[in-house]
PDB file of C-alpha atoms in Angstrom:
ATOM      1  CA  UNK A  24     -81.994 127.592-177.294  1.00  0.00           C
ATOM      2  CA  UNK A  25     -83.636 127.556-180.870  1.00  0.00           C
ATOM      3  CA  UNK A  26     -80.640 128.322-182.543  1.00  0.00           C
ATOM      4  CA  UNK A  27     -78.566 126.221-180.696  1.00  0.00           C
ATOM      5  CA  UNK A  28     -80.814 123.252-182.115  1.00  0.00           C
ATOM      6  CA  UNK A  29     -80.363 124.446-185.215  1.00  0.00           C
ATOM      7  CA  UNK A  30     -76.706 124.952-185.464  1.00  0.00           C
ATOM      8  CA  UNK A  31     -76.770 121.249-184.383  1.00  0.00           C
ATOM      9  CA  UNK A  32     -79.288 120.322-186.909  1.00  0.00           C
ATOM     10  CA  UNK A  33     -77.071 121.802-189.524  1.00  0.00           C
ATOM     11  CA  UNK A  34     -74.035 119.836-187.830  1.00  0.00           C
ATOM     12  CA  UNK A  35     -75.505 116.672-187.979  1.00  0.00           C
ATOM     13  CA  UNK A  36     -73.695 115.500-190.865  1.00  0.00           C
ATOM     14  CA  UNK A  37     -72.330 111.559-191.120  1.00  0.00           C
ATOM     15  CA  UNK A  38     -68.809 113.074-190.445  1.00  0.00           C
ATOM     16  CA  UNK A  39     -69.839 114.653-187.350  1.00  0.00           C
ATOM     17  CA  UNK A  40     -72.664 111.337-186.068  1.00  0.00           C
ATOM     18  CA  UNK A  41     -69.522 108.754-186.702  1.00  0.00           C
ATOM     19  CA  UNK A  42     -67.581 111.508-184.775  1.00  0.00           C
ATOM     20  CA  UNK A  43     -70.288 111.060-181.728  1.00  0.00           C
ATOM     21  CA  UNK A  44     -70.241 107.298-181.967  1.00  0.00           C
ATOM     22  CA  UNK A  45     -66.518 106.887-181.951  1.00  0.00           C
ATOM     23  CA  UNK A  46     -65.993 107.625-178.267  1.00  0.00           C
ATOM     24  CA  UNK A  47     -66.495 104.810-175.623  1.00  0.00           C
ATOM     25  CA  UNK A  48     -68.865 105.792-172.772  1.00  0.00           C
ATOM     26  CA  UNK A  49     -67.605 103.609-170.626  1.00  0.00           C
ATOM     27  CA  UNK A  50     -64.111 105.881-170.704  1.00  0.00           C
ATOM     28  CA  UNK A  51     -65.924 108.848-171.329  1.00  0.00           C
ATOM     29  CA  UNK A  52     -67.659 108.322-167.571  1.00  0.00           C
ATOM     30  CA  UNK A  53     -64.804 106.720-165.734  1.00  0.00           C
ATOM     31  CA  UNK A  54     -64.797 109.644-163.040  1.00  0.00           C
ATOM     32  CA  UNK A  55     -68.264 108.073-162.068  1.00  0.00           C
ATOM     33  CA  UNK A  56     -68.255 104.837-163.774  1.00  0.00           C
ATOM     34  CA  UNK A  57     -68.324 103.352-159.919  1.00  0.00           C
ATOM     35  CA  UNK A  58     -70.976 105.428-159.124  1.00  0.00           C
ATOM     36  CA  UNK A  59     -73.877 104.273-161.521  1.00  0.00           C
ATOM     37  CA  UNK A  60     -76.173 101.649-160.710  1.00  0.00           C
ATOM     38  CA  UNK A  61     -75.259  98.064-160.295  1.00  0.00           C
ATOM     39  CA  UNK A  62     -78.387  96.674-160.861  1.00  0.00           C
ATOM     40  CA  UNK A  63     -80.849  97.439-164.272  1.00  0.00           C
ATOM     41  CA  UNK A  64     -82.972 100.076-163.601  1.00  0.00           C
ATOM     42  CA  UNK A  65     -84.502 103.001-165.077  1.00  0.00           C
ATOM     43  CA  UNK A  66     -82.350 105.715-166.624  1.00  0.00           C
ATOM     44  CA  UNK A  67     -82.885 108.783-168.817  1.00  0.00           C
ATOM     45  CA  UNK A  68     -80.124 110.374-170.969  1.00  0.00           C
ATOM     46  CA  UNK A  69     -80.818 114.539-171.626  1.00  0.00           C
ATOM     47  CA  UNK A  70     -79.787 115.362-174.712  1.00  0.00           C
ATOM     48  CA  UNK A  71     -78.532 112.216-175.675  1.00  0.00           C
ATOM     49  CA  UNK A  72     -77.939 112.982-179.374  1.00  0.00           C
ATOM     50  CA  UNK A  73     -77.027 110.078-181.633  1.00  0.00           C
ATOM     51  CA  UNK A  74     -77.864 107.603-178.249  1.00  0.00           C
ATOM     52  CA  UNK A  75     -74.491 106.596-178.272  1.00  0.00           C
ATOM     53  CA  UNK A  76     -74.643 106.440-174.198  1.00  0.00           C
ATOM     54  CA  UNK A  77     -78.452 105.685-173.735  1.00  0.00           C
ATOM     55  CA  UNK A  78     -77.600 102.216-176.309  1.00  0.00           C
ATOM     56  CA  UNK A  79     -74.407 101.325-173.626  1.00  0.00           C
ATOM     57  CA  UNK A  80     -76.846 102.059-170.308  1.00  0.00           C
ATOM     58  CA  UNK A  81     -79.409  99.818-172.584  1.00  0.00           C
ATOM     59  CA  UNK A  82     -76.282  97.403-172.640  1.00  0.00           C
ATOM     60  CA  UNK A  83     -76.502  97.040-169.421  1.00  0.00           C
ATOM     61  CA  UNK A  84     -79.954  96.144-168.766  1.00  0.00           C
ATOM     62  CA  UNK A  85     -81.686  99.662-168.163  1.00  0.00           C
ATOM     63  CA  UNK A  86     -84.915 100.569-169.108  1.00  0.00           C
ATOM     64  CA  UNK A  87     -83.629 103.877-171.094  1.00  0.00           C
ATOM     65  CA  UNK A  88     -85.536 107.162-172.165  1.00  0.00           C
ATOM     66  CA  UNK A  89     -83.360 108.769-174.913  1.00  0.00           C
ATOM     67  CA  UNK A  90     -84.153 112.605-175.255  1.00  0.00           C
ATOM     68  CA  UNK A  91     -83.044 114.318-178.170  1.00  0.00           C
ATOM     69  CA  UNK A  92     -84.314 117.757-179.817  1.00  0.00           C
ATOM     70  CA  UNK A  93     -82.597 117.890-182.524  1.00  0.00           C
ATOM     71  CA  UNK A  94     -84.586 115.226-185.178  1.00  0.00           C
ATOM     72  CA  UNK A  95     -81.542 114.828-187.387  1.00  0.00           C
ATOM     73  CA  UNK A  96     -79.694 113.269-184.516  1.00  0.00           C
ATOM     74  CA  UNK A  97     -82.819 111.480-182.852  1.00  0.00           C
ATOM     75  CA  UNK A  98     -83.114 109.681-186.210  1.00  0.00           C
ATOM     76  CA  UNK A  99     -79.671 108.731-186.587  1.00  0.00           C
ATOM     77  CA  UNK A 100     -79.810 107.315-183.296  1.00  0.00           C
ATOM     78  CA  UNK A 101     -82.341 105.410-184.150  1.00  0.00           C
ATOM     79  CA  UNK A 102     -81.408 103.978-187.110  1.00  0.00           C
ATOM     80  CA  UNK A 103     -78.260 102.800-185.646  1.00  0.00           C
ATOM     81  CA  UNK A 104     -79.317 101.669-181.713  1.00  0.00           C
ATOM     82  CA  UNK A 105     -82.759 100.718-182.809  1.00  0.00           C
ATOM     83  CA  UNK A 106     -82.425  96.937-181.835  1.00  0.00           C
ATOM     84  CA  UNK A 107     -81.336  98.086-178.374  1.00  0.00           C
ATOM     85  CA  UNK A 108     -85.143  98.461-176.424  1.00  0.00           C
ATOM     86  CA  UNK A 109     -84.756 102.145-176.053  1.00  0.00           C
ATOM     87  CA  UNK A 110     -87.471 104.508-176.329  1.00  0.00           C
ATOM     88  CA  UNK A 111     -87.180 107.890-177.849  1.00  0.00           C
ATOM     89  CA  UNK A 112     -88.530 111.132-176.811  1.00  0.00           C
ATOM     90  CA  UNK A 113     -88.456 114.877-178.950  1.00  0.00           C
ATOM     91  CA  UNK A 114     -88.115 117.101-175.504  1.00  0.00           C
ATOM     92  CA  UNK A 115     -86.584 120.233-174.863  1.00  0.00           C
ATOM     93  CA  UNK A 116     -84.390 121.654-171.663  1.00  0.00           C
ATOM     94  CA  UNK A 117     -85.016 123.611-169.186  1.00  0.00           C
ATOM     95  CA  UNK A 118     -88.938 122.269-169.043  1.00  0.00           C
ATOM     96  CA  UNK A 119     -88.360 118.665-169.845  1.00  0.00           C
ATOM     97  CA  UNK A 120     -92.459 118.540-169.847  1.00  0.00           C
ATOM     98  CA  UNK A 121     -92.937 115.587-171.274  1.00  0.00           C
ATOM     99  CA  UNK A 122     -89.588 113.588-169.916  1.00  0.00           C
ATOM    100  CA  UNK A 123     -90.500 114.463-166.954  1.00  0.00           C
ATOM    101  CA  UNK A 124     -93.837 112.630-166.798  1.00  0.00           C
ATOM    102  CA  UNK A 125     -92.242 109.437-167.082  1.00  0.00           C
ATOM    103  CA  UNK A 126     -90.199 109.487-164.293  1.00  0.00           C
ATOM    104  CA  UNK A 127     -89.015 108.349-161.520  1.00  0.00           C
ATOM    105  CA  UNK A 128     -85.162 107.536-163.204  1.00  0.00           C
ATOM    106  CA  UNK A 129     -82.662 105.568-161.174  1.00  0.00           C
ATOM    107  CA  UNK A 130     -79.811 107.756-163.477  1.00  0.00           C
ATOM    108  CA  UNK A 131     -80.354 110.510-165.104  1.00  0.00           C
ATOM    109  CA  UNK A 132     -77.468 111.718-167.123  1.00  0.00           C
ATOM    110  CA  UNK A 133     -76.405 114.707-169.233  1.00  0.00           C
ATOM    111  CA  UNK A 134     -73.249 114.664-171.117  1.00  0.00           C
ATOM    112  CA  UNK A 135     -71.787 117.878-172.609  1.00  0.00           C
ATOM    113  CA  UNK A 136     -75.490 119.311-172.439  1.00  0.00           C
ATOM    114  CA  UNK A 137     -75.695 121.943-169.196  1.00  0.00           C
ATOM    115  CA  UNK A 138     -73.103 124.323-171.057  1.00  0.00           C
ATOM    116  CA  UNK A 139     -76.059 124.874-173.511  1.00  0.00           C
ATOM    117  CA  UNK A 140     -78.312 126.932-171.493  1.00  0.00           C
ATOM    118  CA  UNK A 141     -78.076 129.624-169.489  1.00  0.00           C
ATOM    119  CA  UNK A 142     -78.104 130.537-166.158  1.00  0.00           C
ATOM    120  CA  UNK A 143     -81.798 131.261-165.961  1.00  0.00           C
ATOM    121  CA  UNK A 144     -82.772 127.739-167.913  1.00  0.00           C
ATOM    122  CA  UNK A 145     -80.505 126.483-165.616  1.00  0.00           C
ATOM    123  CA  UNK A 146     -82.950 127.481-162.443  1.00  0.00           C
ATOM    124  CA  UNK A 147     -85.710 126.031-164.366  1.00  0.00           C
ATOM    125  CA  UNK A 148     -84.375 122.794-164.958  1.00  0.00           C
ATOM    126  CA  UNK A 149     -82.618 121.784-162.061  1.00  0.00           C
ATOM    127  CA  UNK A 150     -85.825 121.404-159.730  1.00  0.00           C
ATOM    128  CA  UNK A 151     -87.076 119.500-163.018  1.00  0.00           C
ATOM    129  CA  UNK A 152     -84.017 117.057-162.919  1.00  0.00           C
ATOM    130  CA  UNK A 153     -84.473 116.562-158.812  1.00  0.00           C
ATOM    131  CA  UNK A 154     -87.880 115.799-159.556  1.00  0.00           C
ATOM    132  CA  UNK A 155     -86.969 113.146-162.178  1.00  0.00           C
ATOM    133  CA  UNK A 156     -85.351 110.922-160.028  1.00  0.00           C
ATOM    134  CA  UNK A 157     -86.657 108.421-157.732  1.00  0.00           C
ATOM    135  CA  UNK A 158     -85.565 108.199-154.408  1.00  0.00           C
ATOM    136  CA  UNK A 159     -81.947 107.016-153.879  1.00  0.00           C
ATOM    137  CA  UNK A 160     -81.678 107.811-157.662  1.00  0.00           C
ATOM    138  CA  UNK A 161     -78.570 109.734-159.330  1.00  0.00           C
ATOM    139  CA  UNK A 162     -77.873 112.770-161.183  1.00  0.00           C
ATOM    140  CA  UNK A 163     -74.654 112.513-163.491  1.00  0.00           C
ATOM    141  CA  UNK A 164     -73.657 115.938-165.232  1.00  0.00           C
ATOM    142  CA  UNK A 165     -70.809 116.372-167.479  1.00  0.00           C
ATOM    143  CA  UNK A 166     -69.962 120.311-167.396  1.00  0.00           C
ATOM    144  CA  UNK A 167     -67.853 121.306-170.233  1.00  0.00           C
ATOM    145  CA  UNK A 168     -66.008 124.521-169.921  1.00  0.00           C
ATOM    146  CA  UNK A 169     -64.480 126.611-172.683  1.00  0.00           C
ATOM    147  CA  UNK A 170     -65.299 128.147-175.903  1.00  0.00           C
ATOM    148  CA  UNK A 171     -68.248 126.779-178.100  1.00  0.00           C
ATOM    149  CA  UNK A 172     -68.597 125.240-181.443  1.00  0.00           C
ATOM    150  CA  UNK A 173     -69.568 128.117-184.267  1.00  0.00           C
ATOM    151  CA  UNK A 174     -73.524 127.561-184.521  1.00  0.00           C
ATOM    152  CA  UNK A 175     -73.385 125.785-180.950  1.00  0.00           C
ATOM    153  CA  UNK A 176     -72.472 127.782-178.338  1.00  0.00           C
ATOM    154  CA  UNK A 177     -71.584 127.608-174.851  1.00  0.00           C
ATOM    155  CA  UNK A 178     -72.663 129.908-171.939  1.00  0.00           C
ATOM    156  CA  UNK A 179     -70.114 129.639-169.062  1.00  0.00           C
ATOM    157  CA  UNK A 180     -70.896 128.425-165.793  1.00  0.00           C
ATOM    158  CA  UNK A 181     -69.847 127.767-162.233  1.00  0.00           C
ATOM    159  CA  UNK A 182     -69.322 124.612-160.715  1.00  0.00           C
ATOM    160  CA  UNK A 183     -70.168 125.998-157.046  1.00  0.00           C
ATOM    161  CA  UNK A 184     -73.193 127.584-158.372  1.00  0.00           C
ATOM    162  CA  UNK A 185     -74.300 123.850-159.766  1.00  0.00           C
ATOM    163  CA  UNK A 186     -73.726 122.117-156.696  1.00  0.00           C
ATOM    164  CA  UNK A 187     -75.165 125.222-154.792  1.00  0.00           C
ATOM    165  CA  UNK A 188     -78.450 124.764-157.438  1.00  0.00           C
ATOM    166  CA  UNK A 189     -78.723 120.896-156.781  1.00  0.00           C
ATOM    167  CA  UNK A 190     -78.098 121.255-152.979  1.00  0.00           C
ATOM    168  CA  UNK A 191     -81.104 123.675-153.147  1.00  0.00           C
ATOM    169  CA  UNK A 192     -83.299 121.176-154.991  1.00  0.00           C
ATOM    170  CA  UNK A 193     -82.214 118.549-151.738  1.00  0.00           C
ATOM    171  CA  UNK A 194     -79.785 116.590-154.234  1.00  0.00           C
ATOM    172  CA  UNK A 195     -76.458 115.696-152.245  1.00  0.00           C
ATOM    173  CA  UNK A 196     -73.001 116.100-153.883  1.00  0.00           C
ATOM    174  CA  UNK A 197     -71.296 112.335-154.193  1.00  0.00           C
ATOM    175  CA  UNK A 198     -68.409 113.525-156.405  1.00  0.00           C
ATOM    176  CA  UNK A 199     -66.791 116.685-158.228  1.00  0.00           C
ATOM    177  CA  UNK A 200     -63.914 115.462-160.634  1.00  0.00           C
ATOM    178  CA  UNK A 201     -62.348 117.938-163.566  1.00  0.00           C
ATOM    179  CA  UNK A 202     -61.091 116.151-166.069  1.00  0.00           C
ATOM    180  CA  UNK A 203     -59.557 116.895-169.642  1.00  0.00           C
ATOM    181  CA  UNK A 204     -61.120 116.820-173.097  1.00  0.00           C
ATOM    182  CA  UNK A 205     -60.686 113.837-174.752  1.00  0.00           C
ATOM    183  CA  UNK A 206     -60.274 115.860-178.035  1.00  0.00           C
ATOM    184  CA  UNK A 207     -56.663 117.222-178.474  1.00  0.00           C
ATOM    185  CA  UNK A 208     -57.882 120.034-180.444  1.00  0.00           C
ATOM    186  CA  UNK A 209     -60.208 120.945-177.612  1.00  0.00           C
ATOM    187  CA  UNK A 210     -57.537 120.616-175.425  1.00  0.00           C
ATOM    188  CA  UNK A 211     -55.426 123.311-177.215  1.00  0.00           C
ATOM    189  CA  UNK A 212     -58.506 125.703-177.116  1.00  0.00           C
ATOM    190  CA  UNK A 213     -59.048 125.078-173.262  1.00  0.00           C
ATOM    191  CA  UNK A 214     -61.638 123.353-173.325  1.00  0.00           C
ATOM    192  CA  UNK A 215     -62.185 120.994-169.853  1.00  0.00           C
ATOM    193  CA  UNK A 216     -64.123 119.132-167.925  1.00  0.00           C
ATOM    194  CA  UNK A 217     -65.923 119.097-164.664  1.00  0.00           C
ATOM    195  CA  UNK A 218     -68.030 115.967-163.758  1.00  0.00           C
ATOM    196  CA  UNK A 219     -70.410 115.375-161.056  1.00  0.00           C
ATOM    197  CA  UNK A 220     -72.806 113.108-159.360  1.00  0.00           C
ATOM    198  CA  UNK A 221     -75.559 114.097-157.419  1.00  0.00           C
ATOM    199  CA  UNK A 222     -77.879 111.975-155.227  1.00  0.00           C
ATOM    200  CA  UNK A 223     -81.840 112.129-154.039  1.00  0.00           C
ATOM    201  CA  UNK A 224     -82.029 110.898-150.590  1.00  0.00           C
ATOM    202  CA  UNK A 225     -83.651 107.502-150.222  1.00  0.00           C
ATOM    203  CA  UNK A 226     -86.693 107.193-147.706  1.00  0.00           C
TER     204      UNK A 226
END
């Protein structure tokens, strides 16, 4: 994972933050846009980079927890969404030990993130997602599939073996959507999209 931080670190150039910032969540998350909550609540964005999504949940009257690793991004996030009531946290995947102290979430997202770890950080940090959430609360995963970025790369995954993961942890499957990148260049390498939304049973 170290080096993956670092290739980002040594990414995180104004090119590639005004890159991040250009993209609207809200079309970005249409294939669960109707599944977030309606009312302000608690939310926590995993590797949330320049907090380009945790400043539009903010936008909407969540409480957000930003968590970023990489302190080149973290601090550009900052200095650009600091007005927006968000709070900031240096935390790492699969362990999420201190995020995960300041739970329950209502949402917990992670966009473009999951393809970052491997299988065996994956079984880590599921049961620490499940755990995040309160109850009724909801797990939003972007799974991007394809090659990865020199310095950044990409382990592959299955999307059976993530909803087989999070059906383990007791998290119930409200939607599986693949979609296409957004990026045409992306597109041309075949690079895609799988999105999901997970839910912890309410009481």
């Amino acid at each position: 994972m170290n080096d993956i931080l670092d290739g980002y670190a040594a990414a995180a150039t104004p090119d590639l933050i005004e890159g991040y910032e250009a993209f609207d969540p809200a079309v970005l998350y249409a294939p669960v846009l109707d599944l977030l909550p309606k009312t302000p609540g608690r939310a926590a964005d995993i590797g949330t980079g320049t907090g380009r999504d945790a400043a539009w949940l903010a936008g909407q009257g969540h409480r957000v927890l930003a968590v970023e690793p990489v302190r080149a991004l973290r601090e550009a996030g900052m200095a650009r969404h600091g007005d927006k009531g968000i709070t900031w946290l240096d935390d790492t995947l699969p362990d999420l030990s201190a995020a995960r102290e300041l739970g329950p979430f209502d949402l917990v997202t992670l966009n473009g993130v999951w393809q970052h770890i491997d299988d065996t950080a994956r079984a880590v940090a599921m049961p620490v997602l499940a755990a995040m959430l309160a109850r009724g609360g909801r797990l939003v995963l972007a799974l991007r599939h394809g090659p990865g970025v020199a310095g950044r790369r990409a382990f592959p995954m299955s999307d059976e073996a993530t909803i087989a993961a999070a059906g383990g942890c007791g998290l119930a499957l409200l939607r599986r959507q693949d979609t296409a990148s957004h990026q045409a260049g992306n597109r041309a390498l075949g690079v895609r999209w799988t999105w999901m939304a997970f839910e912890r049973p309410g009481m």
